[in-house]
mmCIF file of C-alpha atoms in Angstrom:
data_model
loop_
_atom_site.group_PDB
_atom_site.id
_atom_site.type_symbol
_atom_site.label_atom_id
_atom_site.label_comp_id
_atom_site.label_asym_id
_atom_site.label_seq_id
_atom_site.Cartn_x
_atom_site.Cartn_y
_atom_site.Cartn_z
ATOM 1 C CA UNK A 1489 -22.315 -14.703 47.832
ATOM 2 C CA UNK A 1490 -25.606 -15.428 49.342
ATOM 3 C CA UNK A 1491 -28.046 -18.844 48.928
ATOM 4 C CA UNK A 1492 -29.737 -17.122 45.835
ATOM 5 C CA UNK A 1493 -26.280 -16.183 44.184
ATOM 6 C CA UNK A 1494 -25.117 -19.642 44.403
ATOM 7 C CA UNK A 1495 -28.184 -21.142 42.990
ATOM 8 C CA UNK A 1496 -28.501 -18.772 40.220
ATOM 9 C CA UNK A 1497 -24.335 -19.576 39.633
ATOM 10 C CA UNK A 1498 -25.125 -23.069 39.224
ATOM 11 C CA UNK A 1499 -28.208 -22.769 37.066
ATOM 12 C CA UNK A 1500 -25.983 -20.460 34.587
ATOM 13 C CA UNK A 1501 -23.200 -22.599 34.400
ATOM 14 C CA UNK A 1502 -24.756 -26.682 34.217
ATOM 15 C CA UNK A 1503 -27.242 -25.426 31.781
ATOM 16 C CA UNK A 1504 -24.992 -22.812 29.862
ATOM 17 C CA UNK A 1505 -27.651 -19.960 30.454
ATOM 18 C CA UNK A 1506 -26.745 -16.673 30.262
ATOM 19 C CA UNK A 1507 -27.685 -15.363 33.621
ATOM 20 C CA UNK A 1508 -30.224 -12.522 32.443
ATOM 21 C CA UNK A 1509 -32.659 -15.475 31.674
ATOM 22 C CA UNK A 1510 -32.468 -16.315 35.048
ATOM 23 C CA UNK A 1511 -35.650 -14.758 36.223
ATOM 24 C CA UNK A 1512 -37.707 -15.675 39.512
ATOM 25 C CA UNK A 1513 -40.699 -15.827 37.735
ATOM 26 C CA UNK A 1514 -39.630 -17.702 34.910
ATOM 27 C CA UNK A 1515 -40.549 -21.910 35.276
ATOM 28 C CA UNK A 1516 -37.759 -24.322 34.986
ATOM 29 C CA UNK A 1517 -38.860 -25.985 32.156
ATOM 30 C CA UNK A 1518 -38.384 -22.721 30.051
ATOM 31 C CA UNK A 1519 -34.665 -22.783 30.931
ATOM 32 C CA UNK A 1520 -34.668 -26.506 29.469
ATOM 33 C CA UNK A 1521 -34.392 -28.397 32.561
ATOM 34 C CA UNK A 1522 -36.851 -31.125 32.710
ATOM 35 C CA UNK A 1523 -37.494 -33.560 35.853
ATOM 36 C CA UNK A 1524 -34.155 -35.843 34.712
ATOM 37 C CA UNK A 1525 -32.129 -32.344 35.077
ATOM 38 C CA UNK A 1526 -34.021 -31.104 38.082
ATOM 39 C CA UNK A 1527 -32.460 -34.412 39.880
ATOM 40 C CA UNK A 1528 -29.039 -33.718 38.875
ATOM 41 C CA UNK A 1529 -29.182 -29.936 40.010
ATOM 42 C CA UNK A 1530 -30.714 -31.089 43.118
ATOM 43 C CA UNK A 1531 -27.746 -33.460 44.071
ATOM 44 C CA UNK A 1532 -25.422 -30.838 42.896
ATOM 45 C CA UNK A 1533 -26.962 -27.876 45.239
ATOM 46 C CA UNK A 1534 -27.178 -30.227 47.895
ATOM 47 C CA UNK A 1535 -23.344 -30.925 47.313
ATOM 48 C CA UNK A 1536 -21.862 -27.590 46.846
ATOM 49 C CA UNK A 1537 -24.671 -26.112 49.585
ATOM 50 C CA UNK A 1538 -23.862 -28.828 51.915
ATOM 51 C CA UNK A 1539 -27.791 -29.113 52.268
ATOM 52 C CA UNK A 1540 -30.348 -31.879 52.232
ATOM 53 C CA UNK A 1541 -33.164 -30.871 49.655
ATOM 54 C CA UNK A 1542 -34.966 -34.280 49.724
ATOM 55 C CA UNK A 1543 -38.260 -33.419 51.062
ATOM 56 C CA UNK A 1544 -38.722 -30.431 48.879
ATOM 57 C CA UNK A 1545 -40.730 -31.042 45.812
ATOM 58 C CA UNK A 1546 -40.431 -29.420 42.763
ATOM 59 C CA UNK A 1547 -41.354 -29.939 39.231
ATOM 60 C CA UNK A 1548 -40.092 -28.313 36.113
ATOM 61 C CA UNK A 1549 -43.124 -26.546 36.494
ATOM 62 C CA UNK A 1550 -42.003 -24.678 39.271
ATOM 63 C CA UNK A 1551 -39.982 -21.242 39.001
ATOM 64 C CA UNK A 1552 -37.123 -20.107 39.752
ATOM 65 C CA UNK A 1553 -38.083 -18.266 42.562
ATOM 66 C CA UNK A 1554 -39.584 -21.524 44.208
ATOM 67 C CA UNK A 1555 -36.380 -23.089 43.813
ATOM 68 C CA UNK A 1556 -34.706 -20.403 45.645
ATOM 69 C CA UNK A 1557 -36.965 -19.962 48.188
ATOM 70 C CA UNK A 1558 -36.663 -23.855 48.754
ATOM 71 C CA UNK A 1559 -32.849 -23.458 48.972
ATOM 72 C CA UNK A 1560 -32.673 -20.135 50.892
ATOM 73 C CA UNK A 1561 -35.116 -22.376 53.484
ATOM 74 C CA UNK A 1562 -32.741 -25.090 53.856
ATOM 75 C CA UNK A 1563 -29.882 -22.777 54.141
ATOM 76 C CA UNK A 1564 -31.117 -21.263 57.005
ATOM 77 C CA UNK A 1565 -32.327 -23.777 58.581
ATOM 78 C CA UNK A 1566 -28.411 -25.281 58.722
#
């Protein structure tokens, strides 16, 4: 399971999405998570990833695909 797979894993099961509505184009605020859950998924990614996503800044504005591109970054980077 790649960086993407993991992401999208966690995304369907905190927020109880079924994982067809987990679309890269698709902003994070339309899958209900708002800038109090975008903290808690960040602190979980960074946990399970074993990755530091501090620095990267993202709103519940931003899509999906920025948040994987933001993790698949940090992944490689490691």
């Amino acid at each position: 399971m790649d960086a993407a797979d993991r992401v999208t894993a966690v995304l369907v099961r905190m927020y109880r999405l079924a994982p067809e509505t987990v679309l890269p184009d698709v902003p994070l605020h339309r899958l209900h998570i708002d800038s109090l859950a975008l903290e808690e998924l960040r602190l979980v990614l960074e946990d399970e990833l074993h990755i530091d996503l501090e620095d990267v800044r993202l709103t519940s504005r931003s899509t999906v695909r920025e948040l994987l591109d933001a993790v698949c970054a940090k992944t490689a980077a490691v």
